[in-house]
Amino acid sequence: FPWKAIKEYEEILFQQYNGIAKISINRPHKHNAFTPKTVQEMSEAMELARQDTTIGVIILTGEGGKAFCSGGDQSVRGDGGYVGQDLVPRLNVLDLQRQIRTIPKPVIAMVAGWAIGGGHVLHVVCDLSIAADNARFGQTGPNVGSFDGGFGASYLARVVGQKKAREIWYLCDQYDAQEALQMGLVNKVVPLDQLEATTISWCERILEKSPIALRMLKSSFNAELDGQAGIQELAGNATLLYYLSDEAKEGKNAFLEKRKPDFSKFPKFP
Ligand code: 1HA
């Protein structure tokens, strides 16, 4: 596919093709483990994809075909988090997880090879996951001295159920693509050489749909789980729709024209 670079980064690729943005971790020598810089670059790319009104869907993936992401780079793990060039320890992947969930466009994880640890959680929080037949899924926290008790626990349990989520974390087993499909952890499994074509075809089908309907649905799925923050998202979309109406425009116009608003012609729906 003729991907075009949107912006150059050091640890990720950020490209677009026909309304699809692709954010790809580019550290295949480490199975695409992330550093604070990788995450900071992904965060910026996600925000650019959000602001770009020509982008309707985002693919999250890893380069090389052997790994989606193997979690935090353990070689830069310091006291209190993962350490970058500024020597400050960070757990900034948690902010990226929230961005993935709140961006009002579908995010699809395109998983080849390892999706492990904090890398597994990244695919879990995506709207959809498409796996190659070589994909392997699992958490490692209790083996390597870590845990993700946020979306990594509670949202995983919403996806695969409490028993399975506890098994995944307590045993730290690795699951193949078919097992992942069976437990509802991924939407589809395809041969590795068809992974990108299938993912793009899903993106193209999504891009044919009503963007506001998709936006409302994403915030509706979130609202049920995310409490006040989830309701804020859903309500923000209600405000967006209201602003598009003549009724709301009457209020704004009256203010600017320094007159009393006349809402009398608008129906009081039953
Ligand atoms: O839990 C959190 C967080 C929780 C709360 C808030 C923030 C969080 C942020 C992050 C995380 C975490 O991600 S903790 C979990 C960290 N990740 C792991 O424990 C996975 C470590 N990797 C592995 O277990 C294995 O590499 C593997 C099962 C994915 C693949 O095994 P394989 O095929 O035998 O490959 P391997 O030889 O191990 O890896 C290839 C190269 O990649 C190795 O480098 P080399 O010896 O060739 O120089 C290996 O060291 C490197 N590598 C792989 N994963 C990581 C890594 N290097 C650093 N960090 C890694 N995560």
mmCIF file of C-alpha atoms and ligand atoms in Angstrom:
data_model
loop_
_atom_site.group_PDB
_atom_site.id
_atom_site.type_symbol
_atom_site.label_atom_id
_atom_site.label_comp_id
_atom_site.label_asym_id
_atom_site.label_seq_id
_atom_site.Cartn_x
_atom_site.Cartn_y
_atom_site.Cartn_z
ATOM 1 C CA PHE A 1 0.000 0.000 0.000
ATOM 2 C CA PRO A 2 1.315 3.454 -0.903
ATOM 3 C CA TRP A 3 1.613 4.815 2.641
ATOM 4 C CA LYS A 4 2.807 8.419 2.833
ATOM 5 C CA ALA A 5 4.733 9.719 5.850
ATOM 6 C CA ILE A 6 2.803 12.345 7.825
ATOM 7 C CA LYS A 7 5.714 13.189 10.110
ATOM 8 C CA GLU A 8 9.152 11.721 10.733
ATOM 9 C CA TYR A 9 9.914 10.286 14.168
ATOM 10 C CA GLU A 10 12.806 8.348 15.703
ATOM 11 C CA GLU A 11 11.015 5.370 17.274
ATOM 12 C CA ILE A 12 7.745 5.149 15.349
ATOM 13 C CA LEU A 13 6.439 5.486 11.797
ATOM 14 C CA PHE A 14 3.427 7.734 11.255
ATOM 15 C CA GLN A 15 1.833 7.376 7.851
ATOM 16 C CA GLN A 16 -1.447 7.833 6.026
ATOM 17 C CA TYR A 17 -3.294 6.326 3.114
ATOM 18 C CA ASN A 18 -6.794 7.314 1.933
ATOM 19 C CA GLY A 19 -8.171 8.582 5.242
ATOM 20 C CA ILE A 20 -6.384 5.904 7.298
ATOM 21 C CA ALA A 21 -3.567 6.844 9.693
ATOM 22 C CA LYS A 22 -1.048 4.186 10.722
ATOM 23 C CA ILE A 23 1.016 4.505 13.886
ATOM 24 C CA SER A 24 3.694 1.835 13.974
ATOM 25 C CA ILE A 25 6.291 1.155 16.661
ATOM 26 C CA ASN A 26 9.643 0.909 14.893
ATOM 27 C CA ARG A 27 11.933 -0.919 17.330
ATOM 28 C CA PRO A 28 11.837 -4.455 15.881
ATOM 29 C CA HIS A 29 15.253 -5.325 17.431
ATOM 30 C CA LYS A 30 13.484 -5.192 20.823
ATOM 31 C CA HIS A 31 10.233 -6.758 19.648
ATOM 32 C CA ASN A 32 8.857 -3.195 19.598
ATOM 33 C CA ALA A 33 9.238 -2.618 23.340
ATOM 34 C CA PHE A 34 8.452 1.014 24.122
ATOM 35 C CA THR A 35 10.527 3.699 25.850
ATOM 36 C CA PRO A 36 9.098 6.979 27.186
ATOM 37 C CA LYS A 37 10.121 8.530 23.855
ATOM 38 C CA THR A 38 8.280 5.877 21.810
ATOM 39 C CA VAL A 39 5.165 6.594 23.830
ATOM 40 C CA GLN A 40 5.586 10.363 23.588
ATOM 41 C CA GLU A 41 5.873 10.058 19.804
ATOM 42 C CA MET A 42 2.815 7.779 19.621
ATOM 43 C CA SER A 43 0.872 10.236 21.776
ATOM 44 C CA GLU A 44 1.727 13.141 19.508
ATOM 45 C CA ALA A 45 0.835 11.133 16.391
ATOM 46 C CA MET A 46 -2.478 10.087 17.953
ATOM 47 C CA GLU A 47 -3.278 13.735 18.694
ATOM 48 C CA LEU A 48 -2.368 14.757 15.115
ATOM 49 C CA ALA A 49 -4.602 11.961 13.786
ATOM 50 C CA ARG A 50 -7.391 13.218 16.025
ATOM 51 C CA GLN A 51 -7.093 16.812 14.807
ATOM 52 C CA ASP A 52 -6.869 15.851 11.110
ATOM 53 C CA THR A 53 -10.437 15.947 9.746
ATOM 54 C CA THR A 54 -9.428 13.835 6.724
ATOM 55 C CA ILE A 55 -8.502 10.888 8.988
ATOM 56 C CA GLY A 56 -11.392 8.581 9.923
ATOM 57 C CA VAL A 57 -9.676 5.521 11.375
ATOM 58 C CA ILE A 58 -6.305 4.752 12.972
ATOM 59 C CA ILE A 59 -4.257 1.558 12.759
ATOM 60 C CA LEU A 60 -1.909 0.802 15.657
ATOM 61 C CA THR A 61 0.814 -1.712 14.881
ATOM 62 C CA GLY A 62 4.498 -2.647 15.094
ATOM 63 C CA GLU A 63 7.126 -2.973 12.365
ATOM 64 C CA GLY A 64 8.806 -6.196 11.350
ATOM 65 C CA GLY A 65 6.092 -8.865 11.399
ATOM 66 C CA LYS A 66 7.511 -10.519 14.549
ATOM 67 C CA ALA A 67 5.995 -8.287 17.219
ATOM 68 C CA PHE A 68 3.145 -5.867 17.770
ATOM 69 C CA CYS A 69 4.717 -4.679 21.030
ATOM 70 C CA SER A 70 6.500 -6.426 23.918
ATOM 71 C CA GLY A 71 5.632 -3.775 26.527
ATOM 72 C CA GLY A 72 7.890 -1.396 28.405
ATOM 73 C CA ASP A 73 11.589 -1.618 27.473
ATOM 74 C CA GLN A 74 12.997 -3.306 30.566
ATOM 75 C CA SER A 75 16.493 -2.022 29.811
ATOM 76 C CA VAL A 76 15.382 1.561 30.526
ATOM 77 C CA ARG A 77 13.202 0.694 33.498
ATOM 78 C CA GLY A 78 14.416 2.743 36.451
ATOM 79 C CA ASP A 79 13.011 3.549 39.862
ATOM 80 C CA GLY A 80 9.391 4.636 39.483
ATOM 81 C CA GLY A 81 9.035 4.125 35.755
ATOM 82 C CA TYR A 82 10.745 3.983 32.381
ATOM 83 C CA VAL A 83 13.545 6.501 31.979
ATOM 84 C CA GLY A 84 14.244 8.656 28.929
ATOM 85 C CA GLN A 85 17.057 11.048 27.995
ATOM 86 C CA ASP A 86 15.826 13.594 30.560
ATOM 87 C CA LEU A 87 16.373 10.900 33.254
ATOM 88 C CA VAL A 88 12.787 11.333 34.494
ATOM 89 C CA PRO A 89 10.959 8.019 35.159
ATOM 90 C CA ARG A 90 7.576 7.813 33.421
ATOM 91 C CA LEU A 91 4.566 5.495 33.014
ATOM 92 C CA ASN A 92 3.275 7.625 30.144
ATOM 93 C CA VAL A 93 1.788 4.636 28.299
ATOM 94 C CA LEU A 94 -1.195 5.016 30.659
ATOM 95 C CA ASP A 95 -1.941 8.406 29.044
ATOM 96 C CA LEU A 96 -1.665 6.810 25.595
ATOM 97 C CA GLN A 97 -4.192 4.126 26.631
ATOM 98 C CA ARG A 98 -6.658 6.861 27.516
ATOM 99 C CA GLN A 99 -6.022 8.658 24.230
ATOM 100 C CA ILE A 100 -6.771 5.455 22.308
ATOM 101 C CA ARG A 101 -10.055 5.089 24.156
ATOM 102 C CA THR A 102 -11.155 8.719 23.886
ATOM 103 C CA ILE A 103 -10.159 9.641 20.318
ATOM 104 C CA PRO A 104 -13.566 9.848 18.580
ATOM 105 C CA LYS A 105 -12.459 7.644 15.684
ATOM 106 C CA PRO A 106 -12.069 3.843 15.655
ATOM 107 C CA VAL A 107 -8.571 2.560 16.496
ATOM 108 C CA ILE A 108 -7.688 -0.884 15.125
ATOM 109 C CA ALA A 109 -4.810 -2.961 16.500
ATOM 110 C CA MET A 110 -3.080 -4.838 13.687
ATOM 111 C CA VAL A 111 -1.219 -7.579 15.538
ATOM 112 C CA ALA A 112 1.564 -9.711 14.081
ATOM 113 C CA GLY A 113 3.737 -11.683 16.494
ATOM 114 C CA TRP A 114 4.093 -10.757 20.137
ATOM 115 C CA ALA A 115 1.536 -8.609 21.957
ATOM 116 C CA ILE A 116 2.946 -8.956 25.453
ATOM 117 C CA GLY A 117 2.828 -7.067 28.773
ATOM 118 C CA GLY A 118 2.122 -3.362 28.326
ATOM 119 C CA GLY A 119 2.042 -4.096 24.584
ATOM 120 C CA HIS A 120 -0.809 -6.521 25.134
ATOM 121 C CA VAL A 121 -2.743 -3.859 27.032
ATOM 122 C CA LEU A 122 -2.325 -1.481 24.079
ATOM 123 C CA HIS A 123 -4.167 -3.884 21.767
ATOM 124 C CA VAL A 124 -6.782 -4.586 24.463
ATOM 125 C CA VAL A 125 -7.763 -0.900 24.665
ATOM 126 C CA CYS A 126 -8.120 -0.556 20.880
ATOM 127 C CA ASP A 127 -11.651 -0.659 19.443
ATOM 128 C CA LEU A 128 -10.895 -3.717 17.305
ATOM 129 C CA SER A 129 -8.004 -6.169 16.988
ATOM 130 C CA ILE A 130 -7.053 -8.067 13.852
ATOM 131 C CA ALA A 131 -4.433 -10.758 14.380
ATOM 132 C CA ALA A 132 -2.065 -12.577 12.078
ATOM 133 C CA ASP A 133 -1.837 -16.334 12.584
ATOM 134 C CA ASN A 134 1.610 -15.836 14.183
ATOM 135 C CA ALA A 135 0.245 -13.542 16.921
ATOM 136 C CA ARG A 136 0.942 -14.426 20.566
ATOM 137 C CA PHE A 137 -0.823 -12.722 23.434
ATOM 138 C CA GLY A 138 -0.143 -12.499 27.142
ATOM 139 C CA GLN A 139 0.699 -10.541 30.271
ATOM 140 C CA THR A 140 4.046 -10.915 32.067
ATOM 141 C CA GLY A 141 3.702 -8.489 34.977
ATOM 142 C CA PRO A 142 3.902 -10.960 37.870
ATOM 143 C CA ASN A 143 7.012 -12.524 36.235
ATOM 144 C CA VAL A 144 8.929 -9.290 35.706
ATOM 145 C CA GLY A 145 7.773 -7.237 38.680
ATOM 146 C CA SER A 146 4.968 -5.163 37.220
ATOM 147 C CA PHE A 147 1.204 -5.038 36.865
ATOM 148 C CA ASP A 148 -1.391 -2.894 35.112
ATOM 149 C CA GLY A 149 -4.380 -2.692 37.426
ATOM 150 C CA GLY A 150 -6.110 -0.071 35.279
ATOM 151 C CA PHE A 151 -7.550 -0.864 31.863
ATOM 152 C CA GLY A 152 -5.062 -3.761 31.772
ATOM 153 C CA ALA A 153 -7.106 -5.511 34.453
ATOM 154 C CA SER A 154 -10.623 -4.080 34.483
ATOM 155 C CA TYR A 155 -11.113 -3.549 30.763
ATOM 156 C CA LEU A 156 -9.458 -6.880 29.960
ATOM 157 C CA ALA A 157 -12.009 -8.495 32.281
ATOM 158 C CA ARG A 158 -14.827 -6.728 30.403
ATOM 159 C CA VAL A 159 -13.451 -8.160 27.162
ATOM 160 C CA VAL A 160 -12.727 -11.783 28.135
ATOM 161 C CA GLY A 161 -14.592 -12.152 31.443
ATOM 162 C CA GLN A 162 -13.320 -12.221 35.024
ATOM 163 C CA LYS A 163 -12.135 -15.842 35.141
ATOM 164 C CA LYS A 164 -10.097 -15.619 31.942
ATOM 165 C CA ALA A 165 -8.643 -12.195 32.813
ATOM 166 C CA ARG A 166 -7.471 -13.497 36.191
ATOM 167 C CA GLU A 167 -5.968 -16.589 34.526
ATOM 168 C CA ILE A 168 -4.118 -14.365 32.023
ATOM 169 C CA TRP A 169 -2.562 -12.297 34.814
ATOM 170 C CA TYR A 170 -2.028 -14.973 37.486
ATOM 171 C CA LEU A 171 -0.431 -17.585 35.180
ATOM 172 C CA CYS A 172 1.271 -15.292 32.621
ATOM 173 C CA ASP A 173 0.646 -17.881 29.884
ATOM 174 C CA GLN A 174 0.925 -17.056 26.195
ATOM 175 C CA TYR A 175 -2.077 -17.609 23.947
ATOM 176 C CA ASP A 176 -2.043 -18.141 20.192
ATOM 177 C CA ALA A 177 -4.275 -16.316 17.723
ATOM 178 C CA GLN A 178 -6.965 -19.023 17.668
ATOM 179 C CA GLU A 179 -7.180 -19.071 21.475
ATOM 180 C CA ALA A 180 -7.411 -15.272 21.431
ATOM 181 C CA LEU A 181 -10.251 -15.465 18.905
ATOM 182 C CA GLN A 182 -12.089 -18.034 21.009
ATOM 183 C CA MET A 183 -11.973 -15.843 24.117
ATOM 184 C CA GLY A 184 -13.146 -12.734 22.216
ATOM 185 C CA LEU A 185 -9.780 -11.006 22.632
ATOM 186 C CA VAL A 186 -9.468 -10.393 18.869
ATOM 187 C CA ASN A 187 -12.026 -9.862 16.106
ATOM 188 C CA LYS A 188 -10.392 -11.849 13.320
ATOM 189 C CA VAL A 189 -7.391 -14.050 12.534
ATOM 190 C CA VAL A 190 -5.788 -14.056 9.072
ATOM 191 C CA PRO A 191 -2.553 -15.377 7.534
ATOM 192 C CA LEU A 192 0.354 -12.984 8.156
ATOM 193 C CA ASP A 193 0.644 -12.065 4.465
ATOM 194 C CA GLN A 194 -3.001 -10.932 4.447
ATOM 195 C CA LEU A 195 -2.876 -8.943 7.693
ATOM 196 C CA GLU A 196 -2.450 -5.456 6.259
ATOM 197 C CA ALA A 197 -4.844 -5.987 3.318
ATOM 198 C CA THR A 198 -7.546 -7.306 5.649
ATOM 199 C CA THR A 199 -7.044 -4.470 8.128
ATOM 200 C CA ILE A 200 -7.218 -1.881 5.351
ATOM 201 C CA SER A 201 -10.354 -3.476 3.972
ATOM 202 C CA TRP A 202 -11.974 -3.234 7.448
ATOM 203 C CA CYS A 203 -10.853 0.422 7.619
ATOM 204 C CA GLU A 204 -12.345 1.128 4.195
ATOM 205 C CA ARG A 205 -15.657 -0.420 5.235
ATOM 206 C CA ILE A 206 -15.651 1.716 8.386
ATOM 207 C CA LEU A 207 -14.812 4.846 6.359
ATOM 208 C CA GLU A 208 -18.005 4.319 4.304
ATOM 209 C CA LYS A 209 -20.088 4.678 7.472
ATOM 210 C CA SER A 210 -21.520 7.827 9.052
ATOM 211 C CA PRO A 211 -18.701 9.480 11.050
ATOM 212 C CA ILE A 212 -21.068 10.934 13.642
ATOM 213 C CA ALA A 213 -22.799 7.584 14.171
ATOM 214 C CA LEU A 214 -19.384 5.961 14.728
ATOM 215 C CA ARG A 215 -18.372 8.772 17.084
ATOM 216 C CA MET A 216 -21.601 8.442 19.095
ATOM 217 C CA LEU A 217 -21.171 4.670 19.303
ATOM 218 C CA LYS A 218 -17.561 4.846 20.510
ATOM 219 C CA SER A 219 -18.479 7.316 23.253
ATOM 220 C CA SER A 220 -21.553 5.226 24.118
ATOM 221 C CA PHE A 221 -19.472 2.075 24.583
ATOM 222 C CA ASN A 222 -17.089 4.102 26.758
ATOM 223 C CA ALA A 223 -19.812 5.875 28.757
ATOM 224 C CA GLU A 224 -21.070 2.660 30.294
ATOM 225 C CA LEU A 225 -17.599 1.930 31.702
ATOM 226 C CA ASP A 226 -15.970 5.292 32.297
ATOM 227 C CA GLY A 227 -18.279 6.986 34.797
ATOM 228 C CA GLN A 228 -18.332 10.790 34.747
ATOM 229 C CA ALA A 229 -15.506 10.961 32.188
ATOM 230 C CA GLY A 230 -17.445 8.618 29.902
ATOM 231 C CA ILE A 231 -20.626 10.645 30.261
ATOM 232 C CA GLN A 232 -18.625 13.799 29.537
ATOM 233 C CA GLU A 233 -17.516 12.291 26.220
ATOM 234 C CA LEU A 234 -21.021 11.205 25.253
ATOM 235 C CA ALA A 235 -22.495 14.535 26.382
ATOM 236 C CA GLY A 236 -19.838 16.427 24.420
ATOM 237 C CA ASN A 237 -21.109 14.679 21.325
ATOM 238 C CA ALA A 238 -24.688 15.655 22.234
ATOM 239 C CA THR A 239 -23.495 19.282 22.428
ATOM 240 C CA LEU A 240 -21.807 18.912 19.043
ATOM 241 C CA LEU A 241 -25.108 17.753 17.519
ATOM 242 C CA TYR A 242 -27.078 20.505 19.314
ATOM 243 C CA TYR A 243 -24.697 23.183 17.969
ATOM 244 C CA LEU A 244 -25.575 21.986 14.464
ATOM 245 C CA SER A 245 -29.287 22.728 15.043
ATOM 246 C CA ASP A 246 -31.237 25.920 14.233
ATOM 247 C CA GLU A 247 -32.530 25.945 17.801
ATOM 248 C CA ALA A 248 -29.029 26.284 19.276
ATOM 249 C CA LYS A 249 -28.020 28.785 16.565
ATOM 250 C CA GLU A 250 -30.970 30.996 17.561
ATOM 251 C CA GLY A 251 -29.497 31.299 21.059
ATOM 252 C CA LYS A 252 -26.068 32.279 19.770
ATOM 253 C CA ASN A 253 -27.431 34.694 17.127
ATOM 254 C CA ALA A 254 -29.711 36.437 19.641
ATOM 255 C CA PHE A 255 -26.737 36.992 21.956
ATOM 256 C CA LEU A 256 -24.605 38.445 19.166
ATOM 257 C CA GLU A 257 -27.487 40.587 17.883
ATOM 258 C CA LYS A 258 -28.190 41.826 21.446
ATOM 259 C CA ARG A 259 -31.861 40.726 21.310
ATOM 260 C CA LYS A 260 -34.036 38.320 23.261
ATOM 261 C CA PRO A 261 -33.850 34.780 21.800
ATOM 262 C CA ASP A 262 -37.065 33.501 20.208
ATOM 263 C CA PHE A 263 -37.283 29.759 20.783
ATOM 264 C CA SER A 264 -41.085 29.727 20.245
ATOM 265 C CA LYS A 265 -40.930 28.081 16.826
ATOM 266 C CA PHE A 266 -38.998 25.068 18.093
ATOM 267 C CA PRO A 267 -41.118 22.029 19.034
ATOM 268 C CA LYS A 268 -41.400 20.696 22.560
ATOM 269 C CA PHE A 269 -41.051 17.048 21.540
ATOM 270 C CA PRO A 270 -43.027 14.530 23.597
HETATM 271 O O1 1HA B 1 3.329 -3.467 33.138
HETATM 272 C C1 1HA B 1 3.627 -2.283 32.556
HETATM 273 C C2 1HA B 1 3.051 -1.119 33.073
HETATM 274 C C3 1HA B 1 2.153 -1.129 34.161
HETATM 275 C C4 1HA B 1 1.596 0.056 34.639
HETATM 276 C C5 1HA B 1 1.959 1.265 34.044
HETATM 277 C C6 1HA B 1 2.819 1.287 32.957
HETATM 278 C C7 1HA B 1 3.373 0.102 32.461
HETATM 279 C C8 1HA B 1 4.254 0.100 31.395
HETATM 280 C C9 1HA B 1 4.796 -1.068 30.922
HETATM 281 C C10 1HA B 1 4.496 -2.272 31.523
HETATM 282 C C11 1HA B 1 5.092 -3.496 30.956
HETATM 283 O O2 1HA B 1 5.131 -3.633 29.764
HETATM 284 S S1 1HA B 1 5.721 -4.738 31.997
HETATM 285 C C12 1HA B 1 6.047 -6.041 30.875
HETATM 286 C C13 1HA B 1 7.320 -5.841 30.053
HETATM 287 N N1 1HA B 1 7.489 -6.801 29.000
HETATM 288 C C14 1HA B 1 7.837 -8.067 29.185
HETATM 289 O O3 1HA B 1 7.981 -8.558 30.282
HETATM 290 C C15 1HA B 1 8.102 -8.900 27.949
HETATM 291 C C16 1HA B 1 9.588 -9.183 27.836
HETATM 292 N N2 1HA B 1 9.870 -9.973 26.645
HETATM 293 C C17 1HA B 1 9.655 -11.293 26.575
HETATM 294 O O4 1HA B 1 9.131 -11.924 27.480
HETATM 295 C C18 1HA B 1 10.120 -11.981 25.332
HETATM 296 O O5 1HA B 1 11.035 -11.137 24.658
HETATM 297 C C19 1HA B 1 8.990 -12.347 24.365
HETATM 298 C C20 1HA B 1 8.096 -13.421 24.994
HETATM 299 C C21 1HA B 1 8.119 -11.136 23.977
HETATM 300 C C22 1HA B 1 9.601 -12.892 23.056
HETATM 301 O O6 1HA B 1 10.515 -13.931 23.338
HETATM 302 P P1 1HA B 1 11.589 -14.399 22.217
HETATM 303 O O7 1HA B 1 10.893 -14.653 20.924
HETATM 304 O O8 1HA B 1 12.371 -15.509 22.842
HETATM 305 O O9 1HA B 1 12.503 -13.142 21.939
HETATM 306 P P2 1HA B 1 13.676 -12.539 22.845
HETATM 307 O O10 1HA B 1 14.976 -13.154 22.451
HETATM 308 O O11 1HA B 1 13.330 -12.613 24.281
HETATM 309 O O12 1HA B 1 13.631 -10.998 22.410
HETATM 310 C C23 1HA B 1 14.308 -10.471 21.271
HETATM 311 C C24 1HA B 1 15.091 -9.246 21.720
HETATM 312 O O13 1HA B 1 14.167 -8.254 22.164
HETATM 313 C C25 1HA B 1 15.974 -9.562 22.901
HETATM 314 O O14 1HA B 1 17.097 -8.722 22.784
HETATM 315 P P3 1HA B 1 18.570 -9.349 22.523
HETATM 316 O O15 1HA B 1 18.791 -10.344 23.633
HETATM 317 O O16 1HA B 1 18.448 -10.004 21.174
HETATM 318 O O17 1HA B 1 19.474 -8.169 22.549
HETATM 319 C C26 1HA B 1 15.151 -9.121 24.080
HETATM 320 O O18 1HA B 1 15.902 -8.786 25.201
HETATM 321 C C27 1HA B 1 14.469 -7.896 23.503
HETATM 322 N N3 1HA B 1 13.213 -7.603 24.204
HETATM 323 C C28 1HA B 1 12.046 -8.207 24.083
HETATM 324 N N4 1HA B 1 11.128 -7.675 24.877
HETATM 325 C C29 1HA B 1 11.741 -6.678 25.541
HETATM 326 C C30 1HA B 1 13.091 -6.629 25.106
HETATM 327 N N5 1HA B 1 13.947 -5.744 25.596
HETATM 328 C C31 1HA B 1 13.496 -4.886 26.513
HETATM 329 N N6 1HA B 1 12.227 -4.875 26.970
HETATM 330 C C32 1HA B 1 11.333 -5.749 26.509
HETATM 331 N N7 1HA B 1 10.061 -5.691 26.961
#
